[in-house]
Amino acid sequence: MAAEIKPAAATGSTASNDDAFKKAEVYIEAEEGALNRLSGFAGTAVMSVAVAMSLFHLYAAVAGAWPFRDFPIIPTQPLRYAHVAFVLILSFLLFPMLRRFRDRIRWWDILFGVAGAAILLYAIEGGEDFTDRATLPNRLDIILGLIFIALLLEATRRTTGWIVPAVAVGFIIYAYFGPYFPQPWTHRGFDLGQLVGHLFITLEGIFGVPVDVSSSLIILFTIYGAFLQHSGAGKFFIDFSMALMGNKANSAGRTVVLSSFLLGGPSGSGVATTVTIGAVAYPMMEKTGFEKNAAGGLLSAGGLGAIISPPVLGAAAFLIAEFLKISYLDVIWMATIPTCLYYLSLLFMVELDAKRFRARAVVLQQEHTLWQLTCRYGFHFLSLIAVILFMVWGFSPTLSVFWATVLTFAMSFLTRETALTPKKLVRALSDGSTSVLTAATTCATAGIIVGVVTLTGLGLKFSTIVISYAGGSLLLTAIYTALIVWIVGLAVPVTASYIICAVIAAPAMIKLGVPDIAAHMFIFYYSVLSEVSPPTALS
């Protein structure tokens, strides 16, 4: 999941670190769009919306189905609408239409955001009558549905780039012009009313599983990550790793591996982990004698590890639990051994590189000793594992991350410099919402893809084609599936890559007898490669 980059909170406010972060932001914005840096009334207004969004979701985590407990069929449906409404407003206010419009809010940004929220308010107010019209929407439903889909695609383009919305448009075209496609891809086709009814009104499209996960889990984990960041946990994990590894020749590389695990686990963001650690660790690796490409490769590999490391594992892990209808704690257990093996392999490569480059020991200037760090800031470790502890205790994932956030807030007051004072608290609440925008728009747009797949039966068609090409061989089917996931991941981020391939590629492996869990984890791990696969390769 995306996480906003905070140089001062993570690494100190040195000029060299700030320069490193600025360079990293240029690379990220080239793929994900420029972010407005607002000040004055505009900045305060946007921050207020972001804080309201975080408070709303924290309240919903405890209150359950929010005020609409009598909403028909699915009590959490209005929560999904409200979540996407907040996401659209913030996406249009924070991400400019074009780079030359950045750092100012334009009238059309406000119009787009208000229009998207108003359409979703119409859906909430429609209640049971609105959901009953899914198979036969009226003229107003169709018009508003088409406008909403266009607004969602534009918000996704602003936050993630043009590829994900372009793929979604391609799937819509496939659903509309089905009869004109050759066998075996042909289908009867669906008109605009049927598409809007399925994608906009039912819970099989935009407001399906991905948005359900985004509104009930992903947003809470980004808030949790923001609380950790602003309480100084990121800086502590890096300092602790440096102090623990000492001043040996291979200490720089080991520090990258350990801090990647400690920092990446709760953030779930490969980019944020790579940038935060790289700003501190790269100069240290350069001094010890690591070659530039090897150092960069280790940093990006550490960032990739953030997405497969408990307790967060990135947004896709929540989707795995929801798709398979299993506990999120089960997903964490499934990922534990692979995560250990992954970091052990990184440590093994560090040892080889240290010898290959004849790395030399460098004395690091530490403000505190290992023991002093642990005694003074060791409470951050409890914050790190609090989510898992609460789930083991019996809480749901939603309540677990809520109480972990509360615990992080309370424990921040154990030292003066880590205390989440009102100013820090407001910033953490704001960052928690703004950090979810990329993942949330991706989940909503991916809902279009999932909806088209279920509407047209594309998943079954695709699995039949893959199996026929593989001649019924599970090995060849696995290889073809891995190639498909890897190719999709070249263009789209991890979350979108997993969702697309989970609905079109997983059925082929499952049909050949692979357990659901193994098939989805297989796809998840190959989706993660998008973090280091050109041309995107953000980490």
Coordinates of C-alpha atoms in Angstrom, one line a residue:
M1 CA 0.0 0.0 0.0
A2 CA 1.2 3.5 -0.7
A3 CA 2.8 5.4 2.1
E4 CA 3.7 9.1 2.1
I5 CA 7.4 9.8 2.4
K6 CA 8.5 11.7 5.5
P7 CA 12.2 12.6 5.5
A8 CA 12.3 14.3 8.9
A9 CA 10.4 11.7 10.7
A10 CA 12.2 8.8 9.3
T11 CA 15.8 9.8 8.9
G12 CA 16.4 13.2 10.3
S13 CA 16.4 16.5 8.5
T14 CA 19.9 16.6 7.0
A15 CA 20.3 18.3 3.6
S16 CA 21.6 15.1 1.9
N17 CA 18.6 13.1 3.1
D18 CA 16.2 15.7 1.9
D19 CA 17.9 15.6 -1.5
A20 CA 17.6 11.9 -1.7
F21 CA 13.9 12.0 -0.9
K22 CA 13.3 14.7 -3.5
K23 CA 15.0 12.6 -6.2
A24 CA 12.9 9.6 -5.1
E25 CA 9.7 11.6 -5.3
V26 CA 10.6 12.6 -8.9
Y27 CA 10.8 8.9 -9.9
I28 CA 7.5 8.1 -8.0
E29 CA 5.6 11.0 -9.5
A30 CA 6.7 10.0 -13.0
E31 CA 4.6 6.9 -12.5
E32 CA 1.9 7.8 -10.0
G33 CA 1.2 11.5 -10.7
A34 CA 2.3 14.7 -9.1
L35 CA 1.0 15.5 -5.6
N36 CA -0.2 19.0 -4.8
R37 CA 1.7 20.7 -2.0
L38 CA -1.0 23.0 -0.6
S39 CA -0.7 25.7 2.0
G40 CA -2.9 28.3 3.6
F41 CA -6.7 27.9 3.5
A42 CA -6.5 25.2 0.7
G43 CA -4.0 23.1 2.7
T44 CA -6.1 23.4 5.9
A45 CA -9.3 22.5 4.1
V46 CA -7.8 19.4 2.5
M47 CA -6.2 18.4 5.7
S48 CA -9.6 18.7 7.4
V49 CA -11.2 16.4 4.9
A50 CA -8.4 13.9 5.3
V51 CA -8.6 14.0 9.2
A52 CA -12.4 13.6 8.9
M53 CA -11.9 10.6 6.7
S54 CA -9.6 8.9 9.2
L55 CA -11.8 9.7 12.2
F56 CA -14.8 8.4 10.2
H57 CA -13.1 5.0 9.5
L58 CA -11.8 4.7 13.1
Y59 CA -15.4 5.2 14.3
A60 CA -16.7 2.7 11.7
A61 CA -14.2 0.1 12.9
V62 CA -15.7 0.2 16.4
A63 CA -19.4 0.9 15.4
G64 CA -19.5 -1.8 12.8
A65 CA -21.9 -1.0 10.0
W66 CA -21.8 2.8 10.7
P67 CA -25.2 4.6 11.2
F68 CA -26.9 2.6 8.3
R69 CA -27.4 -0.6 10.3
D70 CA -30.8 -1.2 8.5
F71 CA -29.3 -0.9 5.0
P72 CA -30.7 -3.8 2.9
I73 CA -28.8 -7.0 2.4
I74 CA -25.2 -5.8 3.0
P75 CA -24.9 -3.5 6.1
T76 CA -21.4 -2.4 5.0
Q77 CA -22.5 -1.2 1.6
P78 CA -22.9 2.5 2.6
L79 CA -19.5 2.3 4.3
R80 CA -18.0 1.4 0.9
Y81 CA -19.9 4.3 -0.8
A82 CA -18.7 6.8 1.9
H83 CA -15.1 5.5 1.6
V84 CA -15.0 6.0 -2.1
A85 CA -16.6 9.4 -1.8
F86 CA -13.8 10.5 0.5
V87 CA -11.3 9.0 -1.8
L88 CA -12.6 10.8 -4.8
I89 CA -12.7 14.2 -3.1
L90 CA -9.1 13.9 -1.8
S91 CA -7.8 12.4 -5.1
F92 CA -9.2 15.3 -7.1
L93 CA -8.0 17.9 -4.6
L94 CA -4.5 16.5 -4.0
F95 CA -3.6 15.2 -7.5
P96 CA -3.7 17.8 -10.3
M97 CA -5.2 17.0 -13.7
L98 CA -1.8 17.9 -15.3
R99 CA 1.6 18.6 -13.8
R100 CA 1.4 22.2 -14.8
F101 CA -1.7 22.7 -12.6
R102 CA 0.0 21.4 -9.5
D103 CA 0.1 23.2 -6.1
R104 CA -3.2 24.9 -6.6
I105 CA -6.8 23.6 -6.5
R106 CA -8.7 24.4 -9.7
W107 CA -12.5 24.8 -9.9
W108 CA -12.9 21.6 -11.9
D109 CA -11.1 19.6 -9.2
I110 CA -13.7 20.8 -6.7
L111 CA -16.5 20.1 -9.2
F112 CA -15.3 16.6 -9.9
G113 CA -14.9 15.7 -6.2
V114 CA -18.3 17.1 -5.2
A115 CA -20.0 15.4 -8.2
G116 CA -18.5 12.0 -7.3
A117 CA -19.6 12.4 -3.7
A118 CA -23.0 13.6 -4.7
I119 CA -23.6 10.6 -6.9
L120 CA -22.7 8.2 -4.1
L121 CA -25.0 10.2 -1.7
Y122 CA -27.7 9.5 -4.3
A123 CA -26.9 5.8 -4.1
I124 CA -27.0 5.8 -0.3
E125 CA -30.2 7.7 -0.1
G126 CA -31.8 5.4 -2.7
G127 CA -31.4 2.5 -0.3
E128 CA -33.4 -0.6 -1.1
D129 CA -35.1 0.9 -4.2
F130 CA -31.7 1.7 -5.7
T131 CA -30.2 -1.8 -5.2
D132 CA -33.4 -3.4 -6.5
R133 CA -32.9 -1.6 -9.8
A134 CA -29.6 -3.3 -10.5
T135 CA -31.1 -5.5 -13.3
L136 CA -33.2 -2.7 -14.8
P137 CA -31.7 0.7 -13.9
N138 CA -33.7 3.8 -14.9
R139 CA -32.4 6.6 -17.2
L140 CA -31.0 8.7 -14.3
D141 CA -29.2 5.6 -12.8
I142 CA -27.5 5.0 -16.1
I143 CA -26.4 8.7 -16.6
L144 CA -25.1 9.0 -13.1
G145 CA -23.4 5.6 -13.3
L146 CA -21.6 6.5 -16.5
I147 CA -20.5 9.9 -15.0
F148 CA -19.3 8.1 -11.8
I149 CA -17.3 5.5 -13.8
A150 CA -15.7 8.3 -15.8
L151 CA -14.8 10.2 -12.6
L152 CA -13.4 7.1 -11.0
L153 CA -11.2 6.4 -14.0
E154 CA -9.9 10.0 -14.0
A155 CA -9.2 9.8 -10.2
T156 CA -7.3 6.6 -10.8
R157 CA -5.3 8.1 -13.7
R158 CA -4.3 11.0 -11.4
T159 CA -3.2 8.8 -8.6
T160 CA -1.7 5.7 -10.3
G161 CA -1.0 6.8 -13.9
W162 CA -2.9 5.9 -17.1
I163 CA -2.3 2.2 -17.4
V164 CA -4.8 0.9 -14.8
P165 CA -7.7 3.0 -16.1
A166 CA -6.7 2.0 -19.7
V167 CA -6.9 -1.7 -18.7
A168 CA -10.3 -1.1 -17.1
V169 CA -11.6 0.7 -20.2
G170 CA -10.3 -2.3 -22.3
F171 CA -12.4 -4.7 -20.2
I172 CA -15.5 -2.4 -20.6
I173 CA -15.0 -2.5 -24.3
Y174 CA -14.7 -6.3 -24.2
A175 CA -18.0 -6.5 -22.2
Y176 CA -19.9 -4.2 -24.6
F177 CA -18.6 -5.6 -27.9
G178 CA -18.6 -9.2 -26.9
P179 CA -20.3 -10.6 -30.1
Y180 CA -17.6 -9.1 -32.3
F181 CA -14.7 -11.0 -30.7
P182 CA -13.4 -14.2 -32.2
Q183 CA -13.9 -17.6 -30.5
P184 CA -13.2 -18.5 -27.8
W185 CA -13.4 -15.0 -26.5
T186 CA -16.9 -14.2 -27.8
H187 CA -20.0 -13.6 -25.6
R188 CA -23.4 -12.2 -26.1
G189 CA -22.5 -8.6 -25.2
F190 CA -24.0 -6.2 -22.7
D191 CA -25.6 -2.8 -23.2
L192 CA -24.9 0.4 -21.1
G193 CA -27.8 -0.3 -18.8
Q194 CA -26.6 -3.8 -18.0
L195 CA -23.0 -2.6 -17.5
V196 CA -24.0 0.2 -15.2
G197 CA -26.3 -2.0 -13.2
H198 CA -23.7 -4.6 -12.7
L199 CA -20.6 -2.4 -12.2
F200 CA -22.2 0.5 -10.3
I201 CA -25.3 -0.8 -8.5
T202 CA -24.4 -4.4 -7.5
L203 CA -21.6 -5.5 -5.2
E204 CA -20.1 -7.5 -8.0
G205 CA -18.3 -4.5 -9.6
I206 CA -16.8 -1.3 -8.3
F207 CA -18.1 -1.7 -4.8
G208 CA -17.2 -5.4 -4.6
V209 CA -14.5 -7.2 -2.6
P210 CA -11.5 -4.8 -3.4
V211 CA -13.4 -1.7 -2.1
D212 CA -14.8 -3.7 0.8
V213 CA -11.2 -4.5 1.8
S214 CA -10.0 -1.0 1.2
S215 CA -12.8 0.6 3.3
S216 CA -12.6 -1.8 6.2
L217 CA -8.9 -2.8 6.4
I218 CA -6.4 -1.0 4.1
I219 CA -7.4 2.5 5.3
L220 CA -7.1 1.4 9.0
F221 CA -3.6 0.0 8.3
T222 CA -2.4 3.2 6.6
I223 CA -3.7 5.1 9.6
Y224 CA -1.8 2.7 11.9
G225 CA 1.4 3.1 9.7
A226 CA 1.0 6.9 10.0
F227 CA 0.8 6.7 13.8
L228 CA 3.9 4.6 13.9
Q229 CA 5.8 6.9 11.6
H230 CA 4.9 10.1 13.5
S231 CA 5.7 8.5 16.8
G232 CA 9.2 7.9 15.6
A233 CA 9.1 4.2 15.0
G234 CA 10.7 4.4 11.6
K235 CA 13.7 6.2 12.9
F236 CA 14.0 3.9 15.9
F237 CA 14.0 0.7 13.7
I238 CA 16.8 2.1 11.5
D239 CA 18.9 3.3 14.4
F240 CA 18.3 -0.1 16.2
S241 CA 19.4 -2.0 13.1
M242 CA 22.5 0.1 12.8
A243 CA 23.4 -0.3 16.5
L244 CA 22.7 -4.0 16.5
M245 CA 24.9 -4.8 13.5
G246 CA 27.9 -2.9 14.8
N247 CA 30.9 -1.8 12.8
K248 CA 31.8 -4.9 10.8
A249 CA 32.5 -5.0 7.0
N250 CA 29.1 -6.6 6.3
S251 CA 27.2 -4.4 8.8
A252 CA 25.9 -2.0 6.2
G253 CA 24.2 -4.7 4.2
R254 CA 22.9 -6.4 7.2
T255 CA 21.4 -3.1 8.5
V256 CA 19.5 -2.8 5.2
V257 CA 18.0 -6.3 5.5
L258 CA 17.0 -6.0 9.2
S259 CA 15.7 -2.4 8.9
S260 CA 13.7 -3.4 5.8
F261 CA 12.0 -6.1 7.7
L262 CA 11.3 -3.9 10.8
L263 CA 10.2 -0.8 8.9
G264 CA 8.5 -2.6 5.9
G265 CA 6.5 -5.0 8.0
P266 CA 4.1 -2.4 9.5
S267 CA 4.2 -0.1 6.4
G268 CA 3.5 -2.7 3.7
S269 CA 5.0 -0.2 1.2
G270 CA 8.0 -1.2 -0.9
V271 CA 8.6 2.3 -2.2
A272 CA 8.5 4.0 1.2
T273 CA 10.7 1.4 2.7
T274 CA 13.3 1.7 -0.1
V275 CA 13.4 5.4 0.1
T276 CA 13.5 5.8 3.8
I277 CA 16.3 3.2 4.3
G278 CA 18.1 4.2 1.2
A279 CA 18.5 7.8 2.3
V280 CA 20.4 6.6 5.4
A281 CA 21.9 3.3 4.4
Y282 CA 23.2 4.0 0.9
P283 CA 26.0 6.4 1.9
M284 CA 27.0 3.9 4.6
M285 CA 27.2 1.1 2.0
E286 CA 29.2 3.3 -0.3
K287 CA 31.7 4.0 2.4
T288 CA 32.1 0.3 3.1
G289 CA 32.9 -0.4 -0.5
F290 CA 29.6 -1.9 -1.9
E291 CA 29.3 -1.4 -5.7
K292 CA 26.5 0.9 -6.7
N293 CA 24.4 -1.6 -8.6
A294 CA 24.7 -4.2 -5.8
A295 CA 23.7 -1.6 -3.2
G296 CA 20.8 -0.4 -5.2
G297 CA 19.7 -4.0 -5.8
L298 CA 19.8 -4.8 -2.1
L299 CA 17.8 -1.7 -1.2
S300 CA 15.1 -2.5 -3.8
A301 CA 15.0 -6.2 -2.7
G302 CA 14.5 -5.0 0.9
G303 CA 11.6 -2.8 -0.3
L304 CA 10.1 -5.8 -2.1
G305 CA 10.3 -7.7 1.2
A306 CA 8.1 -5.1 2.8
I307 CA 5.2 -6.3 0.7
I308 CA 5.6 -10.0 1.8
S309 CA 6.4 -9.3 5.5
P310 CA 3.9 -9.7 8.3
P311 CA 2.0 -8.0 9.8
V312 CA 0.7 -6.0 6.8
L313 CA 2.1 -7.7 3.6
G314 CA 0.6 -4.9 1.4
A315 CA -2.9 -4.4 0.3
A316 CA -3.0 -7.6 -1.7
A317 CA -2.8 -9.8 1.5
F318 CA -6.1 -8.4 2.7
L319 CA -7.7 -9.2 -0.6
I320 CA -6.4 -12.8 -0.4
A321 CA -8.2 -13.2 2.9
E322 CA -11.4 -11.8 1.5
F323 CA -11.3 -13.7 -1.8
L324 CA -10.7 -17.0 0.0
K325 CA -13.0 -16.2 3.0
I326 CA -10.3 -17.0 5.5
S327 CA -8.9 -15.2 8.5
Y328 CA -6.2 -12.5 7.8
L329 CA -4.3 -14.2 10.6
D330 CA -4.1 -17.3 8.4
V331 CA -2.6 -15.3 5.6
I332 CA 0.1 -14.0 8.0
W333 CA 0.9 -17.6 9.1
M334 CA 1.2 -18.7 5.5
A335 CA 3.6 -15.8 4.7
T336 CA 5.8 -16.3 7.8
I337 CA 8.1 -19.1 6.5
P338 CA 8.5 -17.6 3.0
T339 CA 9.3 -14.3 4.6
C340 CA 12.0 -15.8 6.8
L341 CA 13.5 -17.7 3.8
Y342 CA 13.5 -14.5 1.8
Y343 CA 15.4 -12.4 4.3
L344 CA 17.8 -15.3 5.0
S345 CA 18.6 -15.3 1.3
L346 CA 19.2 -11.6 1.4
L347 CA 21.6 -12.0 4.3
F348 CA 23.4 -14.7 2.4
M349 CA 23.8 -12.4 -0.6
V350 CA 25.1 -9.7 1.7
E351 CA 27.8 -12.0 3.0
L352 CA 28.8 -12.9 -0.6
D353 CA 28.8 -9.2 -1.7
A354 CA 30.8 -8.1 1.3
K355 CA 33.6 -10.6 0.3
R356 CA 33.3 -9.9 -3.4
F357 CA 33.7 -6.2 -3.0
R358 CA 36.2 -6.5 -0.1
A359 CA 34.0 -4.4 2.1
R360 CA 35.7 -2.7 5.0
A361 CA 34.4 -1.7 8.4
V362 CA 33.3 1.9 8.9
V363 CA 32.8 3.4 12.4
L364 CA 29.2 4.7 12.6
Q365 CA 28.4 7.7 14.8
Q366 CA 25.5 6.6 17.0
E367 CA 23.7 9.0 19.3
H368 CA 22.7 6.1 21.6
T369 CA 24.1 2.6 22.3
L370 CA 22.0 -0.5 21.5
W371 CA 21.0 -0.8 25.2
Q372 CA 20.1 2.8 25.5
L373 CA 18.0 2.7 22.3
T374 CA 16.2 -0.4 23.5
C375 CA 15.5 0.9 27.0
R376 CA 14.3 4.3 25.7
Y377 CA 12.4 3.4 22.6
G378 CA 11.9 -0.4 22.8
F379 CA 8.1 0.1 23.3
H380 CA 7.9 0.5 19.5
F381 CA 8.5 -3.3 19.2
L382 CA 5.2 -3.8 21.0
S383 CA 3.5 -1.4 18.6
L384 CA 5.0 -3.4 15.7
I385 CA 3.5 -6.8 16.8
A386 CA 0.3 -5.4 18.4
V387 CA -1.9 -6.3 15.4
I388 CA -0.9 -9.9 15.5
L389 CA -1.2 -10.1 19.3
F390 CA -4.7 -8.7 19.2
M391 CA -5.7 -11.2 16.4
V392 CA -4.3 -14.1 18.4
W393 CA -6.2 -12.8 21.4
G394 CA -9.4 -13.2 19.3
F395 CA -10.1 -9.8 17.9
S396 CA -11.2 -9.4 14.2
P397 CA -8.5 -7.8 11.9
T398 CA -10.5 -4.6 11.9
L399 CA -10.6 -4.3 15.7
S400 CA -7.1 -5.5 16.0
V401 CA -5.6 -2.7 13.9
F402 CA -7.9 -0.2 15.6
W403 CA -6.7 -1.1 19.1
A404 CA -3.1 -1.4 17.8
T405 CA -3.4 2.2 16.6
V406 CA -4.8 3.2 20.0
L407 CA -1.9 1.4 21.7
T408 CA 0.6 3.1 19.5
F409 CA -0.9 6.5 20.4
A410 CA -0.9 5.8 24.1
M411 CA 2.6 4.4 24.2
S412 CA 4.0 7.3 22.2
F413 CA 3.7 9.4 25.4
L414 CA 6.3 7.2 27.1
T415 CA 9.0 9.7 25.9
R416 CA 8.7 13.3 25.2
E417 CA 10.1 13.3 21.7
T418 CA 7.8 10.5 20.4
A419 CA 4.6 11.8 22.0
L420 CA 1.8 12.3 19.5
T421 CA 0.9 15.8 20.5
P422 CA -2.3 17.4 19.0
K423 CA -0.3 18.8 16.1
K424 CA 1.4 15.5 15.4
L425 CA -1.9 13.6 15.8
V426 CA -3.6 15.8 13.3
R427 CA -0.8 15.2 10.8
A428 CA -0.9 11.4 11.4
L429 CA -4.7 11.3 10.9
S430 CA -4.3 13.3 7.7
D431 CA -1.4 11.2 6.4
G432 CA -3.3 8.0 7.2
S433 CA -6.0 9.0 4.7
T434 CA -3.8 10.5 2.0
S435 CA -1.6 7.4 2.0
V436 CA -4.5 5.2 1.1
L437 CA -5.6 7.1 -2.1
T438 CA -3.4 5.1 -4.5
A439 CA -4.5 1.7 -3.2
A440 CA -8.2 2.8 -2.9
T441 CA -8.5 4.1 -6.4
T442 CA -6.8 1.0 -7.7
C443 CA -9.2 -1.3 -5.7
A444 CA -12.2 0.6 -7.0
T445 CA -11.1 0.5 -10.6
A446 CA -10.0 -3.1 -10.3
G447 CA -13.6 -3.7 -9.3
I448 CA -14.6 -2.8 -12.9
I449 CA -12.2 -5.5 -14.1
V450 CA -13.6 -8.1 -11.6
G451 CA -17.1 -7.1 -12.5
V452 CA -16.6 -7.7 -16.3
V453 CA -14.9 -11.0 -15.6
T454 CA -17.8 -12.3 -13.6
L455 CA -20.4 -10.8 -16.0
T456 CA -18.9 -12.3 -19.2
G457 CA -17.5 -15.5 -17.7
L458 CA -14.0 -14.5 -18.9
G459 CA -12.3 -16.3 -16.0
L460 CA -13.6 -19.7 -17.0
K461 CA -12.8 -19.0 -20.7
F462 CA -9.3 -18.0 -19.8
S463 CA -8.6 -21.0 -17.6
T464 CA -9.9 -23.3 -20.3
I465 CA -7.6 -21.7 -22.8
V466 CA -4.5 -21.8 -20.5
I467 CA -5.1 -25.5 -19.7
S468 CA -5.6 -26.4 -23.3
Y469 CA -2.3 -24.7 -24.3
A470 CA -0.6 -26.5 -21.4
G471 CA -2.0 -29.8 -22.5
G472 CA -3.4 -30.4 -19.0
S473 CA 0.1 -30.2 -17.4
L474 CA 0.1 -28.5 -14.0
L475 CA 3.8 -27.6 -14.4
L476 CA 3.2 -25.8 -17.8
T477 CA 0.0 -24.2 -16.4
A478 CA 2.0 -22.8 -13.4
I479 CA 4.7 -21.5 -15.8
Y480 CA 2.1 -19.9 -18.1
T481 CA 0.3 -18.4 -15.1
A482 CA 3.6 -17.0 -13.7
L483 CA 4.4 -15.4 -17.0
I484 CA 0.9 -13.8 -17.2
V485 CA 1.2 -12.4 -13.7
W486 CA 4.7 -11.1 -14.4
I487 CA 3.7 -9.5 -17.7
V488 CA 0.6 -7.8 -16.1
G489 CA 2.9 -6.7 -13.3
L490 CA 5.2 -4.9 -15.7
A491 CA 2.5 -2.3 -16.2
V492 CA 0.4 -2.1 -13.1
P493 CA 1.1 -2.0 -9.3
V494 CA 1.0 -5.0 -7.0
T495 CA -2.6 -4.7 -5.9
A496 CA -4.1 -4.3 -9.4
S497 CA -1.8 -7.1 -10.7
Y498 CA -3.0 -9.5 -8.0
I499 CA -6.7 -8.7 -8.5
I500 CA -6.6 -9.0 -12.2
C501 CA -4.7 -12.3 -12.2
A502 CA -6.7 -13.7 -9.2
V503 CA -9.9 -13.6 -11.2
I504 CA -8.6 -14.7 -14.6
A505 CA -5.6 -16.9 -13.9
A506 CA -6.2 -18.6 -10.5
P507 CA -9.2 -20.6 -11.8
A508 CA -6.9 -22.5 -14.2
M509 CA -4.6 -23.7 -11.4
I510 CA -7.5 -24.5 -9.1
K511 CA -9.2 -26.5 -11.9
L512 CA -6.1 -28.7 -12.0
G513 CA -6.3 -29.5 -8.4
V514 CA -4.1 -26.8 -6.8
P515 CA -5.6 -25.7 -3.4
D516 CA -7.2 -22.3 -3.5
I517 CA -4.7 -20.9 -0.9
A518 CA -1.7 -22.2 -2.8
A519 CA -3.0 -20.7 -6.1
H520 CA -3.6 -17.3 -4.7
M521 CA -0.3 -17.2 -2.8
F522 CA 1.5 -18.2 -6.0
I523 CA -0.1 -15.3 -7.9
F524 CA 0.6 -13.0 -5.0
Y525 CA 4.3 -13.6 -4.9
Y526 CA 4.6 -13.2 -8.7
S527 CA 2.5 -10.0 -8.5
V528 CA 5.0 -8.6 -5.9
L529 CA 7.7 -8.7 -8.6
S530 CA 6.1 -5.7 -10.2
E531 CA 8.0 -3.6 -7.5
V532 CA 11.3 -4.5 -9.2
S533 CA 10.1 -5.2 -12.8
P534 CA 10.8 -2.6 -15.5
P535 CA 9.4 -0.3 -16.8
T536 CA 7.5 0.6 -13.6
A537 CA 9.8 -1.0 -11.0
L538 CA 9.1 1.7 -8.3
S539 CA 11.3 0.1 -5.6

